[in-house]
PDB file of C-alpha atoms in Angstrom:
ATOM      1  CA  UNK A 197       4.774  -3.020  22.210  1.00  0.00           C
ATOM      2  CA  UNK A 198       7.387  -0.631  20.811  1.00  0.00           C
ATOM      3  CA  UNK A 199       7.058   2.918  22.273  1.00  0.00           C
ATOM      4  CA  UNK A 200       5.581   5.556  20.004  1.00  0.00           C
ATOM      5  CA  UNK A 201       7.548   8.454  18.581  1.00  0.00           C
ATOM      6  CA  UNK A 202       6.028  10.839  21.156  1.00  0.00           C
ATOM      7  CA  UNK A 203       7.033   8.553  24.063  1.00  0.00           C
ATOM      8  CA  UNK A 204      10.583   8.183  22.748  1.00  0.00           C
ATOM      9  CA  UNK A 205      10.850  11.958  22.395  1.00  0.00           C
ATOM     10  CA  UNK A 206       9.737  12.550  25.983  1.00  0.00           C
ATOM     11  CA  UNK A 207      12.182   9.934  27.290  1.00  0.00           C
ATOM     12  CA  UNK A 208      14.989  11.610  25.388  1.00  0.00           C
ATOM     13  CA  UNK A 209      14.088  15.083  26.698  1.00  0.00           C
ATOM     14  CA  UNK A 210      13.932  13.801  30.279  1.00  0.00           C
ATOM     15  CA  UNK A 211      17.291  12.059  30.013  1.00  0.00           C
ATOM     16  CA  UNK A 212      18.935  15.167  28.568  1.00  0.00           C
ATOM     17  CA  UNK A 213      17.515  17.263  31.422  1.00  0.00           C
ATOM     18  CA  UNK A 214      18.705  14.879  34.153  1.00  0.00           C
ATOM     19  CA  UNK A 215      22.029  14.382  32.402  1.00  0.00           C
ATOM     20  CA  UNK A 216      23.142  17.932  33.199  1.00  0.00           C
ATOM     21  CA  UNK A 217      23.236  17.135  36.932  1.00  0.00           C
ATOM     22  CA  UNK A 218      25.335  13.959  36.745  1.00  0.00           C
ATOM     23  CA  UNK A 219      29.071  13.295  36.618  1.00  0.00           C
ATOM     24  CA  UNK A 220      30.716  12.793  33.195  1.00  0.00           C
ATOM     25  CA  UNK A 221      30.982   8.981  33.376  1.00  0.00           C
ATOM     26  CA  UNK A 222      27.259   8.515  33.969  1.00  0.00           C
ATOM     27  CA  UNK A 223      26.468  11.129  31.315  1.00  0.00           C
ATOM     28  CA  UNK A 224      28.187   9.031  28.654  1.00  0.00           C
ATOM     29  CA  UNK A 225      26.111   5.983  29.570  1.00  0.00           C
ATOM     30  CA  UNK A 226      22.842   7.910  29.579  1.00  0.00           C
ATOM     31  CA  UNK A 227      23.604   9.632  26.287  1.00  0.00           C
ATOM     32  CA  UNK A 228      23.695   6.213  24.657  1.00  0.00           C
ATOM     33  CA  UNK A 229      19.984   5.742  25.433  1.00  0.00           C
ATOM     34  CA  UNK A 230      18.580   8.589  23.283  1.00  0.00           C
ATOM     35  CA  UNK A 231      21.020   7.681  20.518  1.00  0.00           C
ATOM     36  CA  UNK A 232      19.701   4.105  20.543  1.00  0.00           C
ATOM     37  CA  UNK A 233      16.125   5.386  20.502  1.00  0.00           C
ATOM     38  CA  UNK A 234      16.858   7.586  17.499  1.00  0.00           C
ATOM     39  CA  UNK A 235      18.470   4.707  15.642  1.00  0.00           C
ATOM     40  CA  UNK A 236      15.465   2.527  16.397  1.00  0.00           C
ATOM     41  CA  UNK A 237      13.263   5.063  14.604  1.00  0.00           C
ATOM     42  CA  UNK A 238      15.343   4.595  11.479  1.00  0.00           C
ATOM     43  CA  UNK A 239      15.405   0.793  11.554  1.00  0.00           C
ATOM     44  CA  UNK A 240      11.913   0.015  12.805  1.00  0.00           C
ATOM     45  CA  UNK A 241       9.715  -1.909  10.371  1.00  0.00           C
ATOM     46  CA  UNK A 242       6.020  -1.192  10.628  1.00  0.00           C
ATOM     47  CA  UNK A 243       3.539  -4.059  10.325  1.00  0.00           C
ATOM     48  CA  UNK A 244       0.966  -3.426   7.576  1.00  0.00           C
ATOM     49  CA  UNK A 245      -1.979  -5.461   6.306  1.00  0.00           C
ATOM     50  CA  UNK A 246      -2.118  -5.919   2.526  1.00  0.00           C
ATOM     51  CA  UNK A 247      -5.355  -7.274   1.045  1.00  0.00           C
ATOM     52  CA  UNK A 248      -5.519  -8.079  -2.650  1.00  0.00           C
ATOM     53  CA  UNK A 249      -8.077  -9.683  -4.982  1.00  0.00           C
ATOM     54  CA  UNK A 250      -7.325 -13.229  -6.059  1.00  0.00           C
ATOM     55  CA  UNK A 251      -7.162 -13.863  -9.790  1.00  0.00           C
ATOM     56  CA  UNK A 252     -10.114 -15.669 -11.321  1.00  0.00           C
ATOM     57  CA  UNK A 253     -11.361 -16.199 -14.860  1.00  0.00           C
ATOM     58  CA  UNK A 254     -14.403 -13.974 -14.264  1.00  0.00           C
ATOM     59  CA  UNK A 255     -12.470 -11.135 -12.589  1.00  0.00           C
ATOM     60  CA  UNK A 256     -10.537  -8.347 -14.281  1.00  0.00           C
ATOM     61  CA  UNK A 257      -7.732  -7.033 -12.073  1.00  0.00           C
ATOM     62  CA  UNK A 258      -7.849  -3.356 -13.018  1.00  0.00           C
ATOM     63  CA  UNK A 259      -4.932  -2.342 -10.824  1.00  0.00           C
ATOM     64  CA  UNK A 260      -2.974  -3.993  -8.026  1.00  0.00           C
ATOM     65  CA  UNK A 261      -5.847  -3.666  -5.554  1.00  0.00           C
ATOM     66  CA  UNK A 262      -8.956  -3.184  -7.692  1.00  0.00           C
ATOM     67  CA  UNK A 263     -11.078  -6.018  -9.130  1.00  0.00           C
ATOM     68  CA  UNK A 264     -13.972  -5.836 -11.599  1.00  0.00           C
ATOM     69  CA  UNK A 265     -16.772  -8.337 -12.208  1.00  0.00           C
ATOM     70  CA  UNK A 266     -19.180  -7.791 -15.096  1.00  0.00           C
ATOM     71  CA  UNK A 267     -22.644  -9.325 -14.831  1.00  0.00           C
ATOM     72  CA  UNK A 268     -25.912  -9.166 -16.740  1.00  0.00           C
ATOM     73  CA  UNK A 269     -27.187  -6.365 -14.510  1.00  0.00           C
ATOM     74  CA  UNK A 270     -24.149  -4.384 -13.439  1.00  0.00           C
ATOM     75  CA  UNK A 271     -20.397  -3.956 -13.297  1.00  0.00           C
ATOM     76  CA  UNK A 272     -19.030  -4.110  -9.736  1.00  0.00           C
ATOM     77  CA  UNK A 273     -15.560  -2.978  -8.739  1.00  0.00           C
ATOM     78  CA  UNK A 274     -14.269  -3.890  -5.273  1.00  0.00           C
ATOM     79  CA  UNK A 275     -11.060  -2.689  -3.648  1.00  0.00           C
ATOM     80  CA  UNK A 276      -9.795  -3.260  -0.108  1.00  0.00           C
ATOM     81  CA  UNK A 277      -9.343  -0.020   1.827  1.00  0.00           C
ATOM     82  CA  UNK A 278      -5.690   0.238   2.862  1.00  0.00           C
ATOM     83  CA  UNK A 279      -4.029   2.799   5.141  1.00  0.00           C
ATOM     84  CA  UNK A 280      -3.384   5.224   2.285  1.00  0.00           C
ATOM     85  CA  UNK A 281      -7.034   5.171   1.199  1.00  0.00           C
ATOM     86  CA  UNK A 282      -8.247   5.674   4.788  1.00  0.00           C
ATOM     87  CA  UNK A 283      -6.071   8.798   4.952  1.00  0.00           C
ATOM     88  CA  UNK A 284      -7.432  10.032   1.627  1.00  0.00           C
ATOM     89  CA  UNK A 285     -11.034   9.500   2.733  1.00  0.00           C
ATOM     90  CA  UNK A 286     -10.603  11.365   6.004  1.00  0.00           C
ATOM     91  CA  UNK A 287      -9.275  14.434   4.167  1.00  0.00           C
ATOM     92  CA  UNK A 288     -12.220  14.561   1.740  1.00  0.00           C
ATOM     93  CA  UNK A 289     -14.928  17.022   2.774  1.00  0.00           C
ATOM     94  CA  UNK A 290     -17.506  14.468   1.648  1.00  0.00           C
ATOM     95  CA  UNK A 291     -16.402  12.014   4.333  1.00  0.00           C
ATOM     96  CA  UNK A 292     -14.710  13.874   7.176  1.00  0.00           C
ATOM     97  CA  UNK A 293     -16.009  15.551  10.297  1.00  0.00           C
ATOM     98  CA  UNK A 294     -14.284  18.452  12.062  1.00  0.00           C
ATOM     99  CA  UNK A 295     -10.635  17.313  12.088  1.00  0.00           C
ATOM    100  CA  UNK A 296      -8.686  17.029  15.304  1.00  0.00           C
ATOM    101  CA  UNK A 297      -4.948  16.904  15.771  1.00  0.00           C
ATOM    102  CA  UNK A 298      -3.285  14.916  12.987  1.00  0.00           C
ATOM    103  CA  UNK A 299      -1.123  13.182  15.603  1.00  0.00           C
ATOM    104  CA  UNK A 300      -4.259  11.690  17.211  1.00  0.00           C
ATOM    105  CA  UNK A 301      -5.909  10.427  14.032  1.00  0.00           C
ATOM    106  CA  UNK A 302      -5.657   6.668  13.610  1.00  0.00           C
ATOM    107  CA  UNK A 303      -6.489   4.098  10.956  1.00  0.00           C
ATOM    108  CA  UNK A 304      -9.687   2.230  11.917  1.00  0.00           C
ATOM    109  CA  UNK A 305      -8.986  -1.427  12.856  1.00  0.00           C
ATOM    110  CA  UNK A 306     -11.604  -2.686  10.414  1.00  0.00           C
ATOM    111  CA  UNK A 307     -11.784  -4.598   7.142  1.00  0.00           C
ATOM    112  CA  UNK A 308     -13.378  -2.309   4.562  1.00  0.00           C
ATOM    113  CA  UNK A 309     -14.005  -2.330   0.823  1.00  0.00           C
ATOM    114  CA  UNK A 310     -14.463   0.543  -1.590  1.00  0.00           C
ATOM    115  CA  UNK A 311     -17.241  -0.670  -3.902  1.00  0.00           C
ATOM    116  CA  UNK A 312     -18.449   0.902  -7.154  1.00  0.00           C
ATOM    117  CA  UNK A 313     -21.611  -0.367  -8.842  1.00  0.00           C
ATOM    118  CA  UNK A 314     -22.449   0.614 -12.427  1.00  0.00           C
ATOM    119  CA  UNK A 315     -26.002  -0.246 -13.496  1.00  0.00           C
ATOM    120  CA  UNK A 316     -25.866  -1.721 -17.007  1.00  0.00           C
ATOM    121  CA  UNK A 317     -29.503  -2.895 -16.955  1.00  0.00           C
ATOM    122  CA  UNK A 318     -32.526  -0.929 -18.236  1.00  0.00           C
ATOM    123  CA  UNK A 319     -34.145  -1.033 -14.784  1.00  0.00           C
ATOM    124  CA  UNK A 320     -33.012   0.117 -11.309  1.00  0.00           C
ATOM    125  CA  UNK A 321     -30.911  -2.224  -9.165  1.00  0.00           C
ATOM    126  CA  UNK A 322     -30.458  -2.344  -5.407  1.00  0.00           C
ATOM    127  CA  UNK A 323     -27.554  -3.367  -3.205  1.00  0.00           C
ATOM    128  CA  UNK A 324     -29.349  -5.477  -0.615  1.00  0.00           C
ATOM    129  CA  UNK A 325     -26.673  -7.013   1.580  1.00  0.00           C
ATOM    130  CA  UNK A 326     -22.942  -7.682   1.877  1.00  0.00           C
ATOM    131  CA  UNK A 327     -21.074 -10.389   3.735  1.00  0.00           C
ATOM    132  CA  UNK A 328     -17.583 -11.823   4.166  1.00  0.00           C
ATOM    133  CA  UNK A 329     -16.897 -15.525   4.612  1.00  0.00           C
ATOM    134  CA  UNK A 330     -13.738 -17.305   5.704  1.00  0.00           C
ATOM    135  CA  UNK A 331     -13.607 -20.887   6.867  1.00  0.00           C
ATOM    136  CA  UNK A 332     -16.873 -21.593   8.699  1.00  0.00           C
ATOM    137  CA  UNK A 333     -17.313 -17.917   9.636  1.00  0.00           C
ATOM    138  CA  UNK A 334     -19.798 -15.581   7.934  1.00  0.00           C
ATOM    139  CA  UNK A 335     -20.018 -11.910   8.948  1.00  0.00           C
ATOM    140  CA  UNK A 336     -22.505  -9.299   7.790  1.00  0.00           C
ATOM    141  CA  UNK A 337     -21.453  -5.749   6.973  1.00  0.00           C
ATOM    142  CA  UNK A 338     -21.537  -3.267   9.857  1.00  0.00           C
ATOM    143  CA  UNK A 339     -23.936  -0.337  10.094  1.00  0.00           C
ATOM    144  CA  UNK A 340     -22.676   3.136  10.993  1.00  0.00           C
ATOM    145  CA  UNK A 341     -23.966   2.938  14.584  1.00  0.00           C
ATOM    146  CA  UNK A 342     -22.237  -0.424  15.071  1.00  0.00           C
ATOM    147  CA  UNK A 343     -18.942   1.077  13.918  1.00  0.00           C
ATOM    148  CA  UNK A 344     -19.421   4.048  16.258  1.00  0.00           C
ATOM    149  CA  UNK A 345     -19.941   1.614  19.137  1.00  0.00           C
ATOM    150  CA  UNK A 346     -16.644  -0.113  18.356  1.00  0.00           C
ATOM    151  CA  UNK A 347     -14.543   3.005  17.694  1.00  0.00           C
ATOM    152  CA  UNK A 348     -15.220   5.315  20.641  1.00  0.00           C
ATOM    153  CA  UNK A 349     -11.745   6.824  20.812  1.00  0.00           C
ATOM    154  CA  UNK A 350     -11.369  10.484  19.732  1.00  0.00           C
ATOM    155  CA  UNK A 351      -8.665   9.193  17.372  1.00  0.00           C
ATOM    156  CA  UNK A 352     -11.443   8.061  15.001  1.00  0.00           C
ATOM    157  CA  UNK A 353     -13.709  11.095  15.395  1.00  0.00           C
ATOM    158  CA  UNK A 354     -12.584  12.612  12.076  1.00  0.00           C
ATOM    159  CA  UNK A 355     -14.325   9.838  10.095  1.00  0.00           C
ATOM    160  CA  UNK A 356     -17.972  10.348   9.128  1.00  0.00           C
ATOM    161  CA  UNK A 357     -19.067   6.724   8.887  1.00  0.00           C
ATOM    162  CA  UNK A 358     -22.667   7.631   8.069  1.00  0.00           C
ATOM    163  CA  UNK A 359     -21.361   9.339   4.929  1.00  0.00           C
ATOM    164  CA  UNK A 360     -18.795   6.635   4.160  1.00  0.00           C
ATOM    165  CA  UNK A 361     -21.463   3.935   4.178  1.00  0.00           C
ATOM    166  CA  UNK A 362     -23.933   5.999   2.144  1.00  0.00           C
ATOM    167  CA  UNK A 363     -23.971   5.921  -1.677  1.00  0.00           C
ATOM    168  CA  UNK A 364     -22.453   8.709  -3.728  1.00  0.00           C
ATOM    169  CA  UNK A 365     -23.013   9.079  -7.454  1.00  0.00           C
ATOM    170  CA  UNK A 366     -19.870   9.047  -9.573  1.00  0.00           C
ATOM    171  CA  UNK A 367     -19.981  11.844 -12.139  1.00  0.00           C
ATOM    172  CA  UNK A 368     -17.361  10.432 -14.508  1.00  0.00           C
ATOM    173  CA  UNK A 369     -16.047   6.944 -15.046  1.00  0.00           C
ATOM    174  CA  UNK A 370     -13.142   5.876 -12.824  1.00  0.00           C
ATOM    175  CA  UNK A 371     -11.594   2.447 -12.417  1.00  0.00           C
ATOM    176  CA  UNK A 372     -10.066   2.742  -8.935  1.00  0.00           C
ATOM    177  CA  UNK A 373     -10.348   4.766  -5.733  1.00  0.00           C
ATOM    178  CA  UNK A 374      -6.928   6.311  -6.255  1.00  0.00           C
ATOM    179  CA  UNK A 375      -8.226   8.171  -9.323  1.00  0.00           C
ATOM    180  CA  UNK A 376     -11.247   9.728  -7.601  1.00  0.00           C
ATOM    181  CA  UNK A 377     -11.507  13.221  -6.145  1.00  0.00           C
ATOM    182  CA  UNK A 378     -14.501  12.643  -3.869  1.00  0.00           C
ATOM    183  CA  UNK A 379     -15.347  16.329  -3.534  1.00  0.00           C
ATOM    184  CA  UNK A 380     -15.160  17.006  -7.276  1.00  0.00           C
ATOM    185  CA  UNK A 381     -16.090  13.700  -8.926  1.00  0.00           C
ATOM    186  CA  UNK A 382     -18.988  12.576  -6.711  1.00  0.00           C
ATOM    187  CA  UNK A 383     -22.252  13.889  -5.297  1.00  0.00           C
ATOM    188  CA  UNK A 384     -24.445  12.546  -2.511  1.00  0.00           C
ATOM    189  CA  UNK A 385     -27.275  10.234  -3.568  1.00  0.00           C
ATOM    190  CA  UNK A 386     -30.472   9.963  -1.534  1.00  0.00           C
ATOM    191  CA  UNK A 387     -31.827   7.101  -3.653  1.00  0.00           C
ATOM    192  CA  UNK A 388     -31.991   3.566  -2.274  1.00  0.00           C
ATOM    193  CA  UNK A 389     -31.322   2.163  -5.746  1.00  0.00           C
ATOM    194  CA  UNK A 390     -28.935   2.661  -8.665  1.00  0.00           C
ATOM    195  CA  UNK A 391     -30.675   4.150 -11.741  1.00  0.00           C
ATOM    196  CA  UNK A 392     -29.878   2.764 -15.213  1.00  0.00           C
ATOM    197  CA  UNK A 393     -26.467   3.887 -16.535  1.00  0.00           C
ATOM    198  CA  UNK A 394     -25.513   5.459 -13.184  1.00  0.00           C
ATOM    199  CA  UNK A 395     -22.523   4.478 -11.053  1.00  0.00           C
ATOM    200  CA  UNK A 396     -22.571   4.749  -7.276  1.00  0.00           C
ATOM    201  CA  UNK A 397     -19.828   4.110  -4.764  1.00  0.00           C
ATOM    202  CA  UNK A 398     -19.793   3.408  -1.053  1.00  0.00           C
ATOM    203  CA  UNK A 399     -17.765   1.699   1.642  1.00  0.00           C
ATOM    204  CA  UNK A 400     -18.733  -1.736   2.924  1.00  0.00           C
ATOM    205  CA  UNK A 401     -17.208  -2.325   6.352  1.00  0.00           C
ATOM    206  CA  UNK A 402     -16.705  -5.418   8.518  1.00  0.00           C
ATOM    207  CA  UNK A 403     -15.057  -6.357  11.772  1.00  0.00           C
ATOM    208  CA  UNK A 404     -11.366  -6.917  11.130  1.00  0.00           C
ATOM    209  CA  UNK A 405     -10.692 -10.278   9.509  1.00  0.00           C
ATOM    210  CA  UNK A 406      -7.859 -12.149  11.272  1.00  0.00           C
ATOM    211  CA  UNK A 407      -4.748 -12.581   9.169  1.00  0.00           C
ATOM    212  CA  UNK A 408      -4.911 -16.329   9.866  1.00  0.00           C
ATOM    213  CA  UNK A 409      -7.967 -16.471   7.613  1.00  0.00           C
ATOM    214  CA  UNK A 410      -5.744 -16.038   4.560  1.00  0.00           C
ATOM    215  CA  UNK A 411      -8.203 -16.135   1.661  1.00  0.00           C
ATOM    216  CA  UNK A 412     -11.790 -14.984   2.147  1.00  0.00           C
ATOM    217  CA  UNK A 413     -14.856 -14.093   0.072  1.00  0.00           C
ATOM    218  CA  UNK A 414     -16.684 -10.788  -0.251  1.00  0.00           C
ATOM    219  CA  UNK A 415     -20.301 -11.416  -1.286  1.00  0.00           C
ATOM    220  CA  UNK A 416     -22.619  -8.641  -2.505  1.00  0.00           C
ATOM    221  CA  UNK A 417     -26.301  -9.368  -3.039  1.00  0.00           C
ATOM    222  CA  UNK A 418     -28.186  -7.245  -5.561  1.00  0.00           C
ATOM    223  CA  UNK A 419     -31.740  -7.281  -6.894  1.00  0.00           C
ATOM    224  CA  UNK A 420     -32.801  -6.242 -10.386  1.00  0.00           C
ATOM    225  CA  UNK A 421     -36.154  -6.672 -12.113  1.00  0.00           C
ATOM    226  CA  UNK A 422     -37.366  -8.721  -9.167  1.00  0.00           C
ATOM    227  CA  UNK A 423     -34.439 -11.126  -9.434  1.00  0.00           C
ATOM    228  CA  UNK A 424     -31.686 -11.655  -6.920  1.00  0.00           C
ATOM    229  CA  UNK A 425     -28.026 -12.218  -7.742  1.00  0.00           C
ATOM    230  CA  UNK A 426     -25.004 -12.718  -5.480  1.00  0.00           C
ATOM    231  CA  UNK A 427     -21.670 -11.502  -6.811  1.00  0.00           C
ATOM    232  CA  UNK A 428     -18.590 -12.722  -4.962  1.00  0.00           C
ATOM    233  CA  UNK A 429     -14.923 -11.763  -4.954  1.00  0.00           C
ATOM    234  CA  UNK A 430     -11.989 -13.726  -3.537  1.00  0.00           C
ATOM    235  CA  UNK A 431      -9.423 -11.742  -1.546  1.00  0.00           C
ATOM    236  CA  UNK A 432      -6.189 -12.664   0.192  1.00  0.00           C
ATOM    237  CA  UNK A 433      -4.897 -10.826   3.258  1.00  0.00           C
ATOM    238  CA  UNK A 434      -1.357 -10.908   4.589  1.00  0.00           C
ATOM    239  CA  UNK A 435       0.694  -8.895   7.077  1.00  0.00           C
ATOM    240  CA  UNK A 436       4.062  -7.507   5.952  1.00  0.00           C
ATOM    241  CA  UNK A 437       6.955  -5.761   7.640  1.00  0.00           C
ATOM    242  CA  UNK A 438       7.677  -2.587   5.699  1.00  0.00           C
ATOM    243  CA  UNK A 439      11.097  -2.612   4.054  1.00  0.00           C
ATOM    244  CA  UNK A 440      11.161  -6.392   4.276  1.00  0.00           C
ATOM    245  CA  UNK A 441      12.226  -8.313   1.165  1.00  0.00           C
ATOM    246  CA  UNK A 442       8.734  -9.645   0.366  1.00  0.00           C
ATOM    247  CA  UNK A 443       7.160  -6.233   0.891  1.00  0.00           C
ATOM    248  CA  UNK A 444       9.702  -4.444  -1.297  1.00  0.00           C
ATOM    249  CA  UNK A 445       9.303  -7.024  -4.062  1.00  0.00           C
ATOM    250  CA  UNK A 446       5.516  -6.634  -3.968  1.00  0.00           C
ATOM    251  CA  UNK A 447       5.782  -2.835  -4.171  1.00  0.00           C
ATOM    252  CA  UNK A 448       8.169  -3.100  -7.139  1.00  0.00           C
ATOM    253  CA  UNK A 449       5.696  -5.381  -8.935  1.00  0.00           C
ATOM    254  CA  UNK A 450       2.882  -2.917  -8.232  1.00  0.00           C
ATOM    255  CA  UNK A 451       4.936  -0.057  -9.638  1.00  0.00           C
ATOM    256  CA  UNK A 452       5.519  -2.082 -12.796  1.00  0.00           C
ATOM    257  CA  UNK A 453       1.784  -2.726 -13.190  1.00  0.00           C
ATOM    258  CA  UNK A 454       1.023   0.978 -12.805  1.00  0.00           C
ATOM    259  CA  UNK A 455       3.204   1.720 -15.853  1.00  0.00           C
ATOM    260  CA  UNK A 456       1.904  -1.127 -18.042  1.00  0.00           C
TER     261      UNK A 456
END
């Protein structure tokens, strides 16, 4: 594994300290090491997971990462939580605990979805269960205590997973997580159902889906008026090297969609 920035910095400081005690010829050789480490910082390409909804006739792609399905009972928007959204969530008072050092905060190694449910029926609806399926594998969504058992490092202590997995009522209509100010635009909901005309949002979290899975399904089961309905989304996950050709092309396409 490539050494972190902090490790490279300490190596450089140690070499510079020892360098003062050596003869000039050896100094030149050792000076090349911190220079190489610095250059590696500039050229390193970080590996990132990009998960996007697959296009389907019954799905409206609202933005590059947000998909909407309209049904008889509700409108459901699902969006994969990427690194940028994790960072946004941990800075919201609605979702964060007492913050530690920013250098120690890490992105949870989980597959998560930001889900918004708008009740378009005249009666309450409930979100009963969520699941992901890929190949022959089916995984249920994790509860907050299960996540806490997996993420015991202090690096994840800033995240309030009880709050993240709990519903919040959206006070004004938004089509994607990037447009929401969670402290201003949402309030906590203690109801175990979605009232008519209300919109609630929450995170649905799973163990990390392996990149080899490629395409997978997110299934959300709801009940309304005593009837059950399963709404499913198709997503595709892929790992990219930042600044790689494919990654840059994808980001350019996303920027074009944002301005359409």
